[in-house]
Coordinates of C-alpha atoms and ligand atoms in Angstrom, one line a residue:
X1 CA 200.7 113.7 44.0
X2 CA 198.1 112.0 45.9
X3 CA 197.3 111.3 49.4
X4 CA 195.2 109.2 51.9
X5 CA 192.7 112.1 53.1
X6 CA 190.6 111.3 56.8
X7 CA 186.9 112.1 55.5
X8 CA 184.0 111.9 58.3
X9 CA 180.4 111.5 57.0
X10 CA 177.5 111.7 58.4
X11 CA 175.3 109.0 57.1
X12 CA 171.4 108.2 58.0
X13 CA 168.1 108.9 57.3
X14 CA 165.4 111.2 58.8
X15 CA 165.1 108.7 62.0
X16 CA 168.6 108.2 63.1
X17 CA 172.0 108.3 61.4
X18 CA 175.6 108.8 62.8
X19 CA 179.3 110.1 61.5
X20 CA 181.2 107.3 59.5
X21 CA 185.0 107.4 59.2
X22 CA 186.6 107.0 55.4
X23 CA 190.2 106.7 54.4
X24 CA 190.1 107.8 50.9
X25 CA 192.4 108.8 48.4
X26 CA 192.9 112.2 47.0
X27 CA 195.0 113.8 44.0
X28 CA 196.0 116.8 43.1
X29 CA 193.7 119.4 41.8
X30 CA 190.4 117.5 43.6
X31 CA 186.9 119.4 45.2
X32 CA 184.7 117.5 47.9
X33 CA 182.7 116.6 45.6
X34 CA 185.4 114.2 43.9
X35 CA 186.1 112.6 46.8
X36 CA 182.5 111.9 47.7
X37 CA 182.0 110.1 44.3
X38 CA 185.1 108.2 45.0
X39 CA 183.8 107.2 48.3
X40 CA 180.7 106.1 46.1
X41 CA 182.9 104.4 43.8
X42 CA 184.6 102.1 46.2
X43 CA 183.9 102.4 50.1
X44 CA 179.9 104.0 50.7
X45 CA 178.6 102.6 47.1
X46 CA 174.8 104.1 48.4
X47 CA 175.8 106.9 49.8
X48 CA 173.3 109.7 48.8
X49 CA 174.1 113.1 47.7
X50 CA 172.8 115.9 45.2
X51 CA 174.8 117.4 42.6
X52 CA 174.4 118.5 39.0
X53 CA 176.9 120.8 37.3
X54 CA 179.9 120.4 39.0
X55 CA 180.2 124.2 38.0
X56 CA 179.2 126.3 40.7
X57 CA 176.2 127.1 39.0
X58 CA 173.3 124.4 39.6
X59 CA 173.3 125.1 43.7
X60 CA 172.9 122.0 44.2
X61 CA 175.8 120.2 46.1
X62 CA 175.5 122.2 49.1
X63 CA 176.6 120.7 52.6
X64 CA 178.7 121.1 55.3
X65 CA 182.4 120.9 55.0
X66 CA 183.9 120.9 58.9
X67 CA 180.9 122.8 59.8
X68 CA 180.9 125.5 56.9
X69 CA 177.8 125.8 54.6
X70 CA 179.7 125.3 51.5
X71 CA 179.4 124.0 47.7
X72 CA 181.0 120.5 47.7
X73 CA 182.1 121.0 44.0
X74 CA 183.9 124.3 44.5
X75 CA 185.6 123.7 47.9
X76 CA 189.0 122.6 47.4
X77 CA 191.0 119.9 48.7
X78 CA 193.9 122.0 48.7
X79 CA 192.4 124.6 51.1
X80 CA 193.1 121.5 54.3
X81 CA 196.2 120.1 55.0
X82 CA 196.7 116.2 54.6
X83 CA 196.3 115.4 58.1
X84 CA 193.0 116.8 59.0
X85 CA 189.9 115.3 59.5
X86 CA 187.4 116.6 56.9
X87 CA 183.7 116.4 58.6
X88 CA 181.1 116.4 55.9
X89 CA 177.1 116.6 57.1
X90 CA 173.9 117.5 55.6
X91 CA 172.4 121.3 55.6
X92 CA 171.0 121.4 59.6
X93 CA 168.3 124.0 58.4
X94 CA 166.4 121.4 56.1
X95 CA 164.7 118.1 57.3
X96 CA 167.4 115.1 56.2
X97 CA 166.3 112.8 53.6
X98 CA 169.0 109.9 53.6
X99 CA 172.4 111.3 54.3
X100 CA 174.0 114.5 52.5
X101 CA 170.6 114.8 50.7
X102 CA 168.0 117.3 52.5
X103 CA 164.4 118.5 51.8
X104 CA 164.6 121.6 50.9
X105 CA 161.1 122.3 49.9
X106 CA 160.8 125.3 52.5
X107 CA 162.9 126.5 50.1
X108 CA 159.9 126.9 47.3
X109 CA 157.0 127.5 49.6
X110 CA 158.7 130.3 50.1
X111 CA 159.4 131.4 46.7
X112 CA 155.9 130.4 45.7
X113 CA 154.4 133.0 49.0
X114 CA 156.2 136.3 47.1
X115 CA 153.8 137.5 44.4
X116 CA 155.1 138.0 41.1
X117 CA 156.0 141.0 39.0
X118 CA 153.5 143.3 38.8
X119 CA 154.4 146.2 35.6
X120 CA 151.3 148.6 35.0
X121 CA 148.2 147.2 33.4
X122 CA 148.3 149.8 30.8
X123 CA 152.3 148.7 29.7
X124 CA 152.6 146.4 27.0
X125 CA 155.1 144.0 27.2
X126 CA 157.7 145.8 24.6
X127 CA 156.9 149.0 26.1
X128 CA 159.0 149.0 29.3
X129 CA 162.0 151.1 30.0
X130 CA 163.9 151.8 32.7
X131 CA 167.8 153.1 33.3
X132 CA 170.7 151.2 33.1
X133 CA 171.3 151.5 36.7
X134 CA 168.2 149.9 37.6
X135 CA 168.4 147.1 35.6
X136 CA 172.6 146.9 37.2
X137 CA 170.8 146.5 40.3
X138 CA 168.9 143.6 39.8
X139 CA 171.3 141.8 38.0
X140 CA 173.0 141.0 41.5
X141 CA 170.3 139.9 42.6
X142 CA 169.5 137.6 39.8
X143 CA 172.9 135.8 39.6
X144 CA 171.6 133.9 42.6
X145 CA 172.0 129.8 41.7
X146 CA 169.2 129.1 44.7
X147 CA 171.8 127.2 46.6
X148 CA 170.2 127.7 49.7
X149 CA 173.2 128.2 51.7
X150 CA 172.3 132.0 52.8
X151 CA 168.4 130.1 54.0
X152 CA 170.4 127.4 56.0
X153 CA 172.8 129.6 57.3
X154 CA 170.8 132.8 58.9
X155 CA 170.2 132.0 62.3
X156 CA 166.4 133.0 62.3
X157 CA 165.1 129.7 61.3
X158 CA 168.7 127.7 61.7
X159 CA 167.7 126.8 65.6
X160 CA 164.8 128.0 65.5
X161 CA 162.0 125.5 63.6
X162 CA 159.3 127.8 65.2
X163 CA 160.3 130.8 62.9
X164 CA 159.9 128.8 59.3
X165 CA 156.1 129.7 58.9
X166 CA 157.2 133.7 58.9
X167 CA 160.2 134.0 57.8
X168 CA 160.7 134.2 54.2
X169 CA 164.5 133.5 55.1
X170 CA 167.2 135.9 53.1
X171 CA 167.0 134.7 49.5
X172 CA 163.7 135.6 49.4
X173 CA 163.6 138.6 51.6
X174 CA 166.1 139.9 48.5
X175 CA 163.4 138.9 46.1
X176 CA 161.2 141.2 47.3
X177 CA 163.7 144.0 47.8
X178 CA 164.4 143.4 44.0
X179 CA 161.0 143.9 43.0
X180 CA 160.2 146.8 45.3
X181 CA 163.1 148.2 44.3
X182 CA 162.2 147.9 40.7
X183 CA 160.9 150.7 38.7
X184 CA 158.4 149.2 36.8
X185 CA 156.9 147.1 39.7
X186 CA 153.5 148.6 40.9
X187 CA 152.7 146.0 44.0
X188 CA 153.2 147.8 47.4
X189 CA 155.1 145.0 48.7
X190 CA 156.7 146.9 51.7
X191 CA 153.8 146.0 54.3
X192 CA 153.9 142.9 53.2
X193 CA 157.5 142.4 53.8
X194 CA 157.3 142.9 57.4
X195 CA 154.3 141.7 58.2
X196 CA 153.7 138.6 56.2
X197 CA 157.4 137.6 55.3
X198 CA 159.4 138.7 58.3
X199 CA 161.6 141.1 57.8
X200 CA 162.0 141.8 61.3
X201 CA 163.7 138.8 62.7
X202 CA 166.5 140.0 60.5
X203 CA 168.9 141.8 62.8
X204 CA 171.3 142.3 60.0
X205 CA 173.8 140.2 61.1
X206 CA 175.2 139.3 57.7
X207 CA 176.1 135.3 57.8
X208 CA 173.7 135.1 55.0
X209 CA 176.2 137.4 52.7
X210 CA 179.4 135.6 54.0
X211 CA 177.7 132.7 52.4
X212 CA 176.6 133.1 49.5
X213 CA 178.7 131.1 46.3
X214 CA 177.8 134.7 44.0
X215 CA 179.2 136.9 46.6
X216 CA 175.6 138.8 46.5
X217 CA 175.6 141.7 48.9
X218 CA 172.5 140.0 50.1
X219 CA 172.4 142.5 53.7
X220 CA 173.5 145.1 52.3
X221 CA 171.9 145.4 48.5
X222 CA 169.2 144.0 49.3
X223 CA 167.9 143.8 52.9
X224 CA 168.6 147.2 54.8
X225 CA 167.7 148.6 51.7
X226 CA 164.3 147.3 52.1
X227 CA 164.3 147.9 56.0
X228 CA 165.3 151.5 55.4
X229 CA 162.0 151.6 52.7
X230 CA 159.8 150.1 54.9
X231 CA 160.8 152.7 57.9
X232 CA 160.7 155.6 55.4
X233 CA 157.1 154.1 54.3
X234 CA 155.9 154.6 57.9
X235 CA 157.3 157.6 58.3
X236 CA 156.3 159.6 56.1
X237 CA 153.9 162.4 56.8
X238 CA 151.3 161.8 54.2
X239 CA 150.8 157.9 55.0
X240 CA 150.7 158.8 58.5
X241 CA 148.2 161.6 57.8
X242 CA 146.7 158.7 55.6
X243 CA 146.1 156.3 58.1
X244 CA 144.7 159.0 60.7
X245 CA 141.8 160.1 58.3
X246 CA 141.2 156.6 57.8
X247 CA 140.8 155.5 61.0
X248 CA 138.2 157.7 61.9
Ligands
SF4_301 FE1 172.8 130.7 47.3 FE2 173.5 133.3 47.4 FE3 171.3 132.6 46.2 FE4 171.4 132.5 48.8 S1 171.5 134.3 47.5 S2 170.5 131.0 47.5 S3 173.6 131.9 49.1 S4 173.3 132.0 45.6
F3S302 FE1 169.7 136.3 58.6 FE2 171.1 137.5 56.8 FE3 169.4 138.9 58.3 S1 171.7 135.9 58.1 S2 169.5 137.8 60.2 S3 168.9 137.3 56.9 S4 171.4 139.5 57.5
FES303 FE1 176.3 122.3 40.8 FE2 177.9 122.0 42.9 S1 177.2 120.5 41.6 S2 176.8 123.8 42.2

């Protein structure tokens, strides 16, 4: 069974750009990301977008579908009804580049600004064990396909340019949980978290997990975990007692 479906895209560049109107054909079993490559194929032969796997697993087709941060390639068509209008415009969060395709290289500053892995000097690499539940743990985390939807969606940086330069945004607020979390990891990273990577603009309000394509607890595996570390860290009696010998 197919259909004539009423797409809307948003097509431009970084200067200027507008929503275009697209009667296009649909048949049964189709995603977005079919009927953008069919627009491609016959009506909007230049019109840019990113996409890889066509999986759900390269993170790369993300948009917005009627507003929604979504994956193109595992949205539906069956999830609208023939008659609506389907809107589709390019992450808000990132800088546009020419029309569904964004810059996302906030993205890997970010990931580049969180210091890596940091076992003891005196482990050898063969020599680390930890329990099975730790290792659970950061599995979750590690499913993550770098999407970006959670970093386009959280409303720290999403109307707020300002907030960028410290905000490490969620995905990579979790990476640092992860690794503070992890047994073997000897960096204090919790100071750090909230002072250099801005854990405090988070005020837990969860878009980031409602999200996310993996269905990562992001908020609530990852983030109040490492709120709730930090706020034990200052706390606790003997780094307070620390800090007051060492200010004198
Ligand atoms: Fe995408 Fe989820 Fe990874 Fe965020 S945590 S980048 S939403 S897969
Ligand atoms: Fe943003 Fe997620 Fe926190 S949306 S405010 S990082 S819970
Ligand atoms: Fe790879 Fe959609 S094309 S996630």
């Amino acid at each position: 069974m197919s259909y004539d479906a009423h797409f809307r895209v948003w097509r431009g560049d970084s200067e200027k750009g507008e929503l275009v109107d697209y009667p296009v054909e649909v048949n049964e079993g189709e995603v977005v990301l079919d009927i953008i490559h069919r627009l491609q194929q016959t009506e909007a032969g230049d019109l840019a977008v990113r996409w890889n796997c066509k999986a759900g697993k390269c993170g790369s087709c993300s948009m917005e579908i009627n507003g929604k941060p979504r994956l193109a390639c595992m949205t539906r068509m069956s999830t609208f009804t023939e008659t609506e209008t389907i809107t589709v415009t390019p992450l808000r969060t990132f800088p546009v580049i020419r029309d569904l395709v964004t810059d996302v290289s906030f993205n890997y500053t970010k990931a580049r600004e969180v210091p890596s892995f940091a076992p003891p000097p005196d482990l050898e690499p063969g020599e680390y064990r930890m329990q099975q539940v730790d290792v659970e743990r950061s599995q979750e985390f590690r499913k993550c396909i770098e999407c970006y939807l959670c970093q386009n969606t959280c409303h720290v940086v999403r109307d707020h340019e300002e907030n960028k330069e410290n905000f490490a945004g969620p995905r990579y607020l979790m990476r640092i949980a992860e690794l503070d979390m992890h047994p073997l990891d000897v960096a204090d990273r919790k100071q750090e978290a909230q002072e250099e990577h801005g854990l405090g603009y988070c005020n837990i309000t969860k878009c980031c997990t409602e999200v996310c394509p993996e269905h990562i607890k992001i908020t609530d595996n990852a983030l109040i975990p490492l709120k709730e570390r930090v706020v034990d860290r200052k706390y606790d009696p003997l780094v307070w007692l620390g800090s007051k010998i060492f200010k004198r």
